[in-house]
Amino acid sequence: LRANYQPSSIEAASIRSSLDVITRDIATYDAEIDSISLILSRLKEQREAALRMQSIASSLLAPIRKLPVEILTEIFKQHCLKEMALFRVHFAETFGRTMPPALSVASVCRFWRNIANSNAFLW
Protein backbone atom coordinates (compact mmCIF):
# COMPACT_ATOMS: atom_id res chain seq x y z
CA LEU A 1 0.00 0.00 0.00
CA ARG A 2 2.89 2.39 0.67
CA ALA A 3 4.42 1.83 -2.73
CA ASN A 4 2.88 3.47 -5.74
CA TYR A 5 1.88 0.08 -7.13
CA GLN A 6 -0.92 0.04 -9.70
CA PRO A 7 -2.75 -3.30 -9.94
CA SER A 8 -3.34 -4.74 -13.37
CA SER A 9 -6.90 -4.92 -14.70
CA ILE A 10 -7.11 -8.61 -13.72
CA GLU A 11 -5.80 -7.81 -10.20
CA ALA A 12 -8.21 -4.87 -9.94
CA ALA A 13 -11.14 -7.15 -10.85
CA SER A 14 -10.02 -9.64 -8.22
CA ILE A 15 -9.71 -6.85 -5.64
CA ARG A 16 -13.20 -5.59 -6.54
CA SER A 17 -14.57 -9.09 -6.13
CA SER A 18 -12.85 -9.38 -2.74
CA LEU A 19 -14.28 -5.98 -1.75
CA ASP A 20 -17.78 -7.17 -2.63
CA VAL A 21 -17.33 -10.23 -0.41
CA ILE A 22 -15.88 -8.11 2.40
CA THR A 23 -18.76 -5.60 2.12
CA ARG A 24 -21.30 -8.44 2.35
CA ASP A 25 -19.42 -9.89 5.34
CA ILE A 26 -19.48 -6.50 7.08
CA ALA A 27 -23.23 -6.22 6.47
CA THR A 28 -23.68 -9.72 7.92
CA TYR A 29 -21.57 -8.79 10.94
CA ASP A 30 -23.57 -5.59 11.42
CA ALA A 31 -26.85 -7.53 11.29
CA GLU A 32 -25.54 -10.08 13.79
CA ILE A 33 -24.26 -7.31 16.07
CA ASP A 34 -27.68 -5.60 15.93
CA SER A 35 -29.38 -8.90 16.76
CA ILE A 36 -27.01 -9.64 19.62
CA SER A 37 -27.33 -6.07 20.90
CA LEU A 38 -31.09 -6.48 21.03
CA ILE A 39 -30.71 -9.78 22.89
CA LEU A 40 -28.20 -8.15 25.27
CA SER A 41 -30.57 -5.26 25.91
CA ARG A 42 -33.42 -7.66 26.70
CA LEU A 43 -31.15 -9.68 28.99
CA LYS A 44 -30.10 -6.54 30.85
CA GLU A 45 -33.75 -5.54 31.33
CA GLN A 46 -34.60 -9.03 32.59
CA ARG A 47 -31.59 -8.93 34.92
CA GLU A 48 -32.68 -5.58 36.36
CA ALA A 49 -36.18 -6.97 36.94
CA ALA A 50 -34.69 -10.02 38.65
CA LEU A 51 -32.49 -7.78 40.83
CA ARG A 52 -35.56 -5.76 41.86
CA MET A 53 -37.43 -8.96 42.73
CA GLN A 54 -34.40 -10.23 44.65
CA SER A 55 -34.27 -7.00 46.64
CA ILE A 56 -37.97 -7.18 47.45
CA ALA A 57 -37.78 -10.84 48.45
CA SER A 58 -34.69 -10.21 50.59
CA SER A 59 -36.33 -7.28 52.34
CA LEU A 60 -39.32 -9.46 53.20
CA LEU A 61 -36.94 -11.76 55.10
CA ALA A 62 -35.09 -8.92 56.88
CA PRO A 63 -34.74 -9.57 60.64
CA ILE A 64 -36.04 -6.09 61.49
CA ARG A 65 -39.49 -7.20 60.30
CA LYS A 66 -39.61 -9.58 63.28
CA LEU A 67 -39.12 -6.85 65.88
CA PRO A 68 -42.19 -5.94 67.93
CA VAL A 69 -43.60 -2.43 67.55
CA GLU A 70 -42.53 -1.59 71.11
CA ILE A 71 -38.88 -2.31 70.36
CA LEU A 72 -38.99 -0.40 67.07
CA THR A 73 -40.58 2.51 68.91
CA GLU A 74 -37.75 2.50 71.44
CA ILE A 75 -35.14 2.33 68.68
CA PHE A 76 -36.81 5.25 66.90
CA LYS A 77 -36.99 7.21 70.15
CA GLN A 78 -33.28 6.68 70.87
CA HIS A 79 -32.37 7.54 67.31
CA CYS A 80 -34.46 10.70 67.29
CA LEU A 81 -33.14 11.88 70.66
CA LYS A 82 -29.56 11.38 69.52
CA GLU A 83 -30.05 12.91 66.10
CA MET A 84 -32.20 15.86 67.19
CA ALA A 85 -29.25 17.70 68.71
CA LEU A 86 -27.26 17.25 65.51
CA PHE A 87 -30.28 18.24 63.46
CA ARG A 88 -30.73 21.53 65.31
CA VAL A 89 -27.12 22.51 64.64
CA HIS A 90 -27.30 21.39 61.02
CA PHE A 91 -30.69 23.03 60.56
CA ALA A 92 -29.28 26.37 61.70
CA GLU A 93 -26.37 26.02 59.30
CA THR A 94 -28.42 25.09 56.26
CA PHE A 95 -31.56 27.14 56.91
CA GLY A 96 -33.91 24.20 57.01
CA ARG A 97 -32.73 22.15 54.10
CA THR A 98 -32.40 18.97 56.16
CA MET A 99 -34.96 16.45 57.32
CA PRO A 100 -35.76 16.07 61.02
CA PRO A 101 -34.92 12.60 62.38
CA ALA A 102 -38.56 11.61 62.95
CA LEU A 103 -39.38 12.51 59.37
CA SER A 104 -36.50 10.45 58.04
CA VAL A 105 -37.73 7.46 60.07
CA ALA A 106 -41.28 8.04 58.83
CA SER A 107 -40.04 8.11 55.23
CA VAL A 108 -38.79 4.53 55.21
CA CYS A 109 -42.08 2.68 54.79
CA ARG A 110 -45.77 2.83 55.68
CA PHE A 111 -45.31 0.63 58.74
CA TRP A 112 -42.54 2.86 60.16
CA ARG A 113 -44.54 5.99 59.26
CA ASN A 114 -47.51 4.67 61.25
CA ILE A 115 -45.26 3.99 64.24
CA ALA A 116 -43.64 7.43 64.02
CA ASN A 117 -46.96 9.21 63.60
CA SER A 118 -48.49 7.42 66.56
CA ASN A 119 -45.68 8.48 68.91
CA ALA A 120 -45.71 12.21 69.53
CA PHE A 121 -42.48 12.15 71.51
CA LEU A 122 -40.57 11.44 68.28
CA TRP A 123 -41.59 14.86 66.99
Tab-separated table of N, CA and C in Angstrom:
chain	number	residue	atom	x	y	z
A	1	LEU	N	0.815	-1.200	0.000
A	1	LEU	CA	0.000	0.000	0.000
A	1	LEU	C	0.856	1.260	0.000
A	2	ARG	N	2.059	1.189	0.579
A	2	ARG	CA	2.889	2.387	0.667
A	2	ARG	C	3.650	2.653	-0.636
A	3	ALA	N	3.771	1.633	-1.433
A	3	ALA	CA	4.423	1.835	-2.733
A	3	ALA	C	3.383	2.366	-3.706
A	4	ASN	N	3.803	2.906	-4.747
A	4	ASN	CA	2.885	3.468	-5.744
A	4	ASN	C	2.518	2.403	-6.772
A	5	TYR	N	2.184	1.220	-6.264
A	5	TYR	CA	1.878	0.080	-7.129
A	5	TYR	C	0.489	0.236	-7.726
A	6	GLN	N	0.363	0.018	-9.002
A	6	GLN	CA	-0.923	0.041	-9.704
A	6	GLN	C	-1.263	-1.394	-10.092
A	7	PRO	N	-2.399	-1.931	-9.567
A	7	PRO	CA	-2.748	-3.302	-9.941
A	7	PRO	C	-3.166	-3.368	-11.408
A	8	SER	N	-2.922	-4.522	-11.982
A	8	SER	CA	-3.339	-4.736	-13.375
A	8	SER	C	-4.853	-4.831	-13.413
A	9	SER	N	-5.439	-4.846	-14.583
A	9	SER	CA	-6.898	-4.920	-14.696
A	9	SER	C	-7.422	-6.234	-14.123
A	10	ILE	N	-6.697	-7.329	-14.285
A	10	ILE	CA	-7.107	-8.613	-13.718
A	10	ILE	C	-7.028	-8.546	-12.198
A	11	GLU	N	-5.942	-7.965	-11.654
A	11	GLU	CA	-5.803	-7.811	-10.203
A	11	GLU	C	-6.884	-6.881	-9.653
A	12	ALA	N	-7.184	-5.819	-10.379
A	12	ALA	CA	-8.213	-4.871	-9.938
A	12	ALA	C	-9.569	-5.569	-9.871
A	13	ALA	N	-9.880	-6.414	-10.852
A	13	ALA	CA	-11.144	-7.152	-10.847
A	13	ALA	C	-11.191	-8.100	-9.653
A	14	SER	N	-10.079	-8.738	-9.361
A	14	SER	CA	-10.020	-9.636	-8.215
A	14	SER	C	-10.193	-8.858	-6.907
A	15	ILE	N	-9.571	-7.693	-6.840
A	15	ILE	CA	-9.706	-6.851	-5.640
A	15	ILE	C	-11.147	-6.398	-5.482
A	16	ARG	N	-11.795	-5.996	-6.596
A	16	ARG	CA	-13.202	-5.586	-6.535
A	16	ARG	C	-14.087	-6.734	-6.056
A	17	SER	N	-13.813	-7.917	-6.545
A	17	SER	CA	-14.570	-9.091	-6.127
A	17	SER	C	-14.372	-9.345	-4.626
A	18	SER	N	-13.137	-9.219	-4.164
A	18	SER	CA	-12.854	-9.378	-2.735
A	18	SER	C	-13.572	-8.301	-1.923
A	19	LEU	N	-13.581	-7.065	-2.431
A	19	LEU	CA	-14.277	-5.977	-1.749
A	19	LEU	C	-15.769	-6.258	-1.630
A	20	ASP	N	-16.356	-6.827	-2.681
A	20	ASP	CA	-17.784	-7.174	-2.628
A	20	ASP	C	-18.043	-8.196	-1.521
A	21	VAL	N	-17.183	-9.202	-1.439
A	21	VAL	CA	-17.327	-10.233	-0.406
A	21	VAL	C	-17.157	-9.602	0.970
A	22	ILE	N	-16.135	-8.763	1.111
A	22	ILE	CA	-15.880	-8.110	2.398
A	22	ILE	C	-17.053	-7.212	2.786
A	23	THR	N	-17.609	-6.482	1.845
A	23	THR	CA	-18.756	-5.601	2.120
A	23	THR	C	-19.961	-6.418	2.579
A	24	ARG	N	-20.201	-7.566	1.909
A	24	ARG	CA	-21.297	-8.441	2.349
A	24	ARG	C	-21.029	-8.993	3.741
A	25	ASP	N	-19.786	-9.388	4.005
A	25	ASP	CA	-19.422	-9.891	5.335
A	25	ASP	C	-19.667	-8.820	6.409
A	26	ILE	N	-19.278	-7.595	6.124
A	26	ILE	CA	-19.478	-6.499	7.077
A	26	ILE	C	-20.964	-6.301	7.338
A	27	ALA	N	-21.778	-6.353	6.290
A	27	ALA	CA	-23.226	-6.222	6.468
A	27	ALA	C	-23.770	-7.362	7.334
A	28	THR	N	-23.260	-8.572	7.101
A	28	THR	CA	-23.676	-9.721	7.916
A	28	THR	C	-23.268	-9.519	9.370
A	29	TYR	N	-22.035	-9.056	9.574
A	29	TYR	CA	-21.569	-8.789	10.942
A	29	TYR	C	-22.434	-7.723	11.612
A	30	ASP	N	-22.737	-6.660	10.864
A	30	ASP	CA	-23.574	-5.591	11.422
A	30	ASP	C	-24.949	-6.115	11.821
A	31	ALA	N	-25.531	-6.957	10.971
A	31	ALA	CA	-26.845	-7.529	11.287
A	31	ALA	C	-26.759	-8.418	12.528
A	32	GLU	N	-25.713	-9.221	12.613
A	32	GLU	CA	-25.543	-10.076	13.787
A	32	GLU	C	-25.302	-9.244	15.046
A	33	ILE	N	-24.510	-8.192	14.925
A	33	ILE	CA	-24.264	-7.307	16.067
A	33	ILE	C	-25.560	-6.667	16.519
A	34	ASP	N	-26.386	-6.198	15.578
A	34	ASP	CA	-27.677	-5.605	15.934
A	34	ASP	C	-28.556	-6.617	16.657
A	35	SER	N	-28.578	-7.847	16.148
A	35	SER	CA	-29.382	-8.896	16.758
A	35	SER	C	-28.884	-9.208	18.172
A	36	ILE	N	-27.587	-9.340	18.307
A	36	ILE	CA	-27.011	-9.638	19.618
A	36	ILE	C	-27.204	-8.464	20.569
A	37	SER	N	-27.101	-7.251	20.056
A	37	SER	CA	-27.325	-6.068	20.897
A	37	SER	C	-28.744	-6.043	21.433
A	38	LEU	N	-29.698	-6.420	20.595
A	38	LEU	CA	-31.088	-6.484	21.030
A	38	LEU	C	-31.257	-7.557	22.108
A	39	ILE	N	-30.648	-8.709	21.897
A	39	ILE	CA	-30.706	-9.781	22.892
A	39	ILE	C	-30.054	-9.312	24.194
A	40	LEU	N	-28.898	-8.648	24.094
A	40	LEU	CA	-28.205	-8.153	25.273
A	40	LEU	C	-29.059	-7.130	26.019
A	41	SER	N	-29.704	-6.256	25.284
A	41	SER	CA	-30.573	-5.260	25.909
A	41	SER	C	-31.716	-5.933	26.668
A	42	ARG	N	-32.329	-6.929	26.040
A	42	ARG	CA	-33.416	-7.663	26.704
A	42	ARG	C	-32.915	-8.387	27.951
A	43	LEU	N	-31.730	-8.988	27.837
A	43	LEU	CA	-31.153	-9.684	28.992
A	43	LEU	C	-30.860	-8.718	30.137
A	44	LYS	N	-30.370	-7.532	29.809
A	44	LYS	CA	-30.099	-6.535	30.847
A	44	LYS	C	-31.398	-6.098	31.530
A	45	GLU	N	-32.457	-5.905	30.748
A	45	GLU	CA	-33.755	-5.544	31.332
A	45	GLU	C	-34.264	-6.657	32.246
A	46	GLN	N	-34.147	-7.904	31.783
A	46	GLN	CA	-34.598	-9.034	32.593
A	46	GLN	C	-33.757	-9.157	33.857
A	47	ARG	N	-32.462	-8.887	33.741
A	47	ARG	CA	-31.586	-8.933	34.916
A	47	ARG	C	-31.987	-7.863	35.918
A	48	GLU	N	-32.267	-6.664	35.453
A	48	GLU	CA	-32.683	-5.580	36.355
A	48	GLU	C	-33.991	-5.937	37.063
A	49	ALA	N	-34.915	-6.544	36.325
A	49	ALA	CA	-36.179	-6.970	36.940
A	49	ALA	C	-35.918	-8.046	38.000
A	50	ALA	N	-35.026	-8.975	37.687
A	50	ALA	CA	-34.690	-10.025	38.653
A	50	ALA	C	-34.003	-9.433	39.885
A	51	LEU	N	-33.141	-8.436	39.686
A	51	LEU	CA	-32.491	-7.780	40.828
A	51	LEU	C	-33.517	-7.063	41.711
A	52	ARG	N	-34.506	-6.421	41.079
A	52	ARG	CA	-35.560	-5.762	41.863
A	52	ARG	C	-36.348	-6.787	42.666
A	53	MET	N	-36.689	-7.907	42.039
A	53	MET	CA	-37.426	-8.961	42.734
A	53	MET	C	-36.583	-9.555	43.865
A	54	GLN	N	-35.298	-9.714	43.623
A	54	GLN	CA	-34.396	-10.227	44.654
A	54	GLN	C	-34.363	-9.281	45.851
A	55	SER	N	-34.298	-7.998	45.572
A	55	SER	CA	-34.270	-7.001	46.643
A	55	SER	C	-35.559	-7.029	47.459
A	56	ILE	N	-36.678	-7.128	46.762
A	56	ILE	CA	-37.975	-7.177	47.454
A	56	ILE	C	-38.071	-8.444	48.305
A	57	ALA	N	-37.704	-9.576	47.713
A	57	ALA	CA	-37.780	-10.844	48.455
A	57	ALA	C	-36.843	-10.830	49.657
A	58	SER	N	-35.646	-10.285	49.482
A	58	SER	CA	-34.695	-10.214	50.595
A	58	SER	C	-35.218	-9.310	51.704
A	59	SER	N	-35.833	-8.196	51.320
A	59	SER	CA	-36.331	-7.280	52.343
A	59	SER	C	-37.480	-7.905	53.130
A	60	LEU	N	-38.229	-8.786	52.491
A	60	LEU	CA	-39.317	-9.463	53.203
A	60	LEU	C	-38.783	-10.391	54.293
A	61	LEU	N	-37.545	-10.855	54.120
A	61	LEU	CA	-36.942	-11.756	55.101
A	61	LEU	C	-36.040	-11.031	56.098
A	62	ALA	N	-35.973	-9.694	56.007
A	62	ALA	CA	-35.093	-8.921	56.883
A	62	ALA	C	-35.471	-9.135	58.350
A	63	PRO	N	-34.475	-9.333	59.216
A	63	PRO	CA	-34.741	-9.573	60.637
A	63	PRO	C	-35.514	-8.440	61.312
A	64	ILE	N	-35.361	-7.208	60.843
A	64	ILE	CA	-36.045	-6.085	61.493
A	64	ILE	C	-37.562	-6.229	61.408
A	65	ARG	N	-38.038	-6.981	60.427
A	65	ARG	CA	-39.487	-7.196	60.299
A	65	ARG	C	-40.044	-8.024	61.463
A	66	LYS	N	-39.167	-8.732	62.171
A	66	LYS	CA	-39.610	-9.581	63.276
A	66	LYS	C	-39.670	-8.835	64.614
A	67	LEU	N	-39.133	-7.600	64.627
A	67	LEU	CA	-39.124	-6.848	65.883
A	67	LEU	C	-40.524	-6.371	66.236
A	68	PRO	N	-40.889	-6.470	67.507
A	68	PRO	CA	-42.190	-5.944	67.927
A	68	PRO	C	-42.220	-4.419	67.815
A	69	VAL	N	-43.412	-3.874	67.683
A	69	VAL	CA	-43.604	-2.429	67.553
A	69	VAL	C	-42.961	-1.697	68.734
A	70	GLU	N	-43.073	-2.254	69.920
A	70	GLU	CA	-42.528	-1.594	71.109
A	70	GLU	C	-41.016	-1.415	71.004
A	71	ILE	N	-40.335	-2.414	70.493
A	71	ILE	CA	-38.876	-2.313	70.356
A	71	ILE	C	-38.520	-1.324	69.254
A	72	LEU	N	-39.230	-1.378	68.131
A	72	LEU	CA	-38.995	-0.401	67.067
A	72	LEU	C	-39.227	1.013	67.576
A	73	THR	N	-40.283	1.192	68.353
A	73	THR	CA	-40.580	2.511	68.910
A	73	THR	C	-39.427	2.992	69.770
A	74	GLU	N	-38.880	2.121	70.577
A	74	GLU	CA	-37.754	2.504	71.439
A	74	GLU	C	-36.516	2.830	70.605
A	75	ILE	N	-36.276	2.051	69.581
A	75	ILE	CA	-35.144	2.329	68.675
A	75	ILE	C	-35.330	3.695	68.030
A	76	PHE	N	-36.532	3.956	67.533
A	76	PHE	CA	-36.807	5.247	66.901
A	76	PHE	C	-36.625	6.386	67.901
A	77	LYS	N	-37.093	6.179	69.109
A	77	LYS	CA	-36.988	7.206	70.150
A	77	LYS	C	-35.513	7.519	70.417
A	78	GLN	N	-34.701	6.472	70.607
A	78	GLN	CA	-33.277	6.685	70.870
A	78	GLN	C	-32.595	7.375	69.689
A	79	HIS	N	-32.932	6.932	68.518
A	79	HIS	CA	-32.365	7.543	67.306
A	79	HIS	C	-32.731	9.020	67.228
A	80	CYS	N	-33.993	9.319	67.425
A	80	CYS	CA	-34.464	10.703	67.294
A	80	CYS	C	-33.869	11.597	68.376
A	81	LEU	N	-33.742	11.081	69.593
A	81	LEU	CA	-33.140	11.882	70.656
A	81	LEU	C	-31.684	12.205	70.334
A	82	LYS	N	-30.973	11.199	69.861
A	82	LYS	CA	-29.557	11.385	69.523
A	82	LYS	C	-29.392	12.332	68.339
A	83	GLU	N	-30.192	12.138	67.318
A	83	GLU	CA	-30.050	12.910	66.096
A	83	GLU	C	-30.622	14.318	66.193
A	84	MET	N	-31.543	14.557	67.116
A	84	MET	CA	-32.199	15.856	67.191
A	84	MET	C	-31.203	16.970	67.510
A	85	ALA	N	-30.250	16.689	68.391
A	85	ALA	CA	-29.247	17.702	68.711
A	85	ALA	C	-28.411	18.040	67.480
A	86	LEU	N	-28.016	17.017	66.743
A	86	LEU	CA	-27.260	17.248	65.507
A	86	LEU	C	-28.114	17.979	64.477
A	87	PHE	N	-29.366	17.616	64.412
A	87	PHE	CA	-30.276	18.238	63.457
A	87	PHE	C	-30.412	19.729	63.721
A	88	ARG	N	-30.550	20.106	64.988
A	88	ARG	CA	-30.726	21.525	65.315
A	88	ARG	C	-29.522	22.340	64.867
A	89	VAL	N	-28.324	21.803	65.080
A	89	VAL	CA	-27.117	22.509	64.639
A	89	VAL	C	-27.086	22.576	63.126
A	90	HIS	N	-27.334	21.451	62.481
A	90	HIS	CA	-27.296	21.391	61.017
A	90	HIS	C	-28.405	22.245	60.410
A	91	PHE	N	-29.564	22.231	61.031
A	91	PHE	CA	-30.691	23.029	60.557
A	91	PHE	C	-30.326	24.505	60.557
A	92	ALA	N	-29.680	24.966	61.613
A	92	ALA	CA	-29.284	26.372	61.700
A	92	ALA	C	-28.265	26.713	60.614
A	93	GLU	N	-27.401	25.771	60.315
A	93	GLU	CA	-26.370	26.021	59.296
A	93	GLU	C	-26.939	26.035	57.885
A	94	THR	N	-27.924	25.233	57.637
A	94	THR	CA	-28.423	25.086	56.263
A	94	THR	C	-29.771	25.740	56.033
A	95	PHE	N	-30.289	26.427	57.037
A	95	PHE	CA	-31.563	27.136	56.911
A	95	PHE	C	-32.711	26.217	56.519
A	96	GLY	N	-32.752	25.075	57.164
A	96	GLY	CA	-33.907	24.205	57.014
A	96	GLY	C	-33.897	23.276	55.829
A	97	ARG	N	-32.760	23.039	55.259
A	97	ARG	CA	-32.726	22.153	54.104
A	97	ARG	C	-32.509	20.696	54.472
A	98	THR	N	-32.567	20.365	55.755
A	98	THR	CA	-32.396	18.970	56.164
A	98	THR	C	-33.707	18.422	56.690
A	99	MET	N	-33.748	17.128	56.868
A	99	MET	CA	-34.960	16.455	57.321
A	99	MET	C	-34.823	16.115	58.800
A	100	PRO	N	-35.831	16.450	59.607
A	100	PRO	CA	-35.759	16.071	61.022
A	100	PRO	C	-35.713	14.547	61.157
A	101	PRO	N	-35.079	14.055	62.228
A	101	PRO	CA	-34.920	12.603	62.383
A	101	PRO	C	-36.236	11.823	62.320
A	102	ALA	N	-37.287	12.334	62.965
A	102	ALA	CA	-38.560	11.610	62.948
A	102	ALA	C	-39.109	11.510	61.528
A	103	LEU	N	-38.894	12.539	60.744
A	103	LEU	CA	-39.381	12.514	59.368
A	103	LEU	C	-38.583	11.521	58.525
A	104	SER	N	-37.293	11.423	58.794
A	104	SER	CA	-36.499	10.448	58.041
A	104	SER	C	-36.929	9.023	58.384
A	105	VAL	N	-37.226	8.771	59.666
A	105	VAL	CA	-37.731	7.460	60.070
A	105	VAL	C	-39.074	7.196	59.403
A	106	ALA	N	-39.940	8.195	59.395
A	106	ALA	CA	-41.283	8.044	58.831
A	106	ALA	C	-41.260	7.885	57.313
A	107	SER	N	-40.138	8.196	56.693
A	107	SER	CA	-40.042	8.106	55.232
A	107	SER	C	-39.627	6.732	54.727
A	108	VAL	N	-39.298	5.836	55.634
A	108	VAL	CA	-38.786	4.525	55.214
A	108	VAL	C	-39.882	3.668	54.595
A	109	CYS	N	-40.991	3.496	55.307
A	109	CYS	CA	-42.083	2.678	54.794
A	109	CYS	C	-43.362	3.031	55.552
A	110	ARG	N	-44.473	2.527	55.068
A	110	ARG	CA	-45.769	2.829	55.679
A	110	ARG	C	-45.821	2.362	57.131
A	111	PHE	N	-45.293	1.177	57.389
A	111	PHE	CA	-45.306	0.635	58.743
A	111	PHE	C	-44.543	1.554	59.705
A	112	TRP	N	-43.329	1.968	59.312
A	112	TRP	CA	-42.543	2.861	60.158
A	112	TRP	C	-43.215	4.220	60.293
A	113	ARG	N	-43.829	4.701	59.212
A	113	ARG	CA	-44.542	5.987	59.264
A	113	ARG	C	-45.680	5.928	60.282
A	114	ASN	N	-46.421	4.820	60.288
A	114	ASN	CA	-47.507	4.666	61.252
A	114	ASN	C	-46.984	4.662	62.687
A	115	ILE	N	-45.852	3.990	62.903
A	115	ILE	CA	-45.261	3.985	64.240
A	115	ILE	C	-44.829	5.394	64.630
A	116	ALA	N	-44.132	6.072	63.725
A	116	ALA	CA	-43.643	7.428	64.021
A	116	ALA	C	-44.802	8.383	64.266
A	117	ASN	N	-45.824	8.303	63.450
A	117	ASN	CA	-46.963	9.213	63.596
A	117	ASN	C	-47.767	8.949	64.867
A	118	SER	N	-47.714	7.734	65.355
A	118	SER	CA	-48.493	7.420	66.555
A	118	SER	C	-47.703	7.673	67.843
A	119	ASN	N	-46.505	8.193	67.739
A	119	ASN	CA	-45.680	8.477	68.910
A	119	ASN	C	-45.223	9.922	68.876
A	120	ALA	N	-45.964	10.767	69.564
A	120	ALA	CA	-45.711	12.207	69.530
A	120	ALA	C	-44.329	12.572	70.051
A	121	PHE	N	-43.788	11.791	70.955
A	121	PHE	CA	-42.478	12.148	71.515
A	121	PHE	C	-41.359	12.091	70.480
A	122	LEU	N	-41.582	11.454	69.341
A	122	LEU	CA	-40.565	11.444	68.275
A	122	LEU	C	-40.472	12.803	67.585
A	123	TRP	N	-41.533	13.586	67.682
A	123	TRP	CA	-41.591	14.861	66.987
A	123	TRP	C	-41.237	15.972	67.927
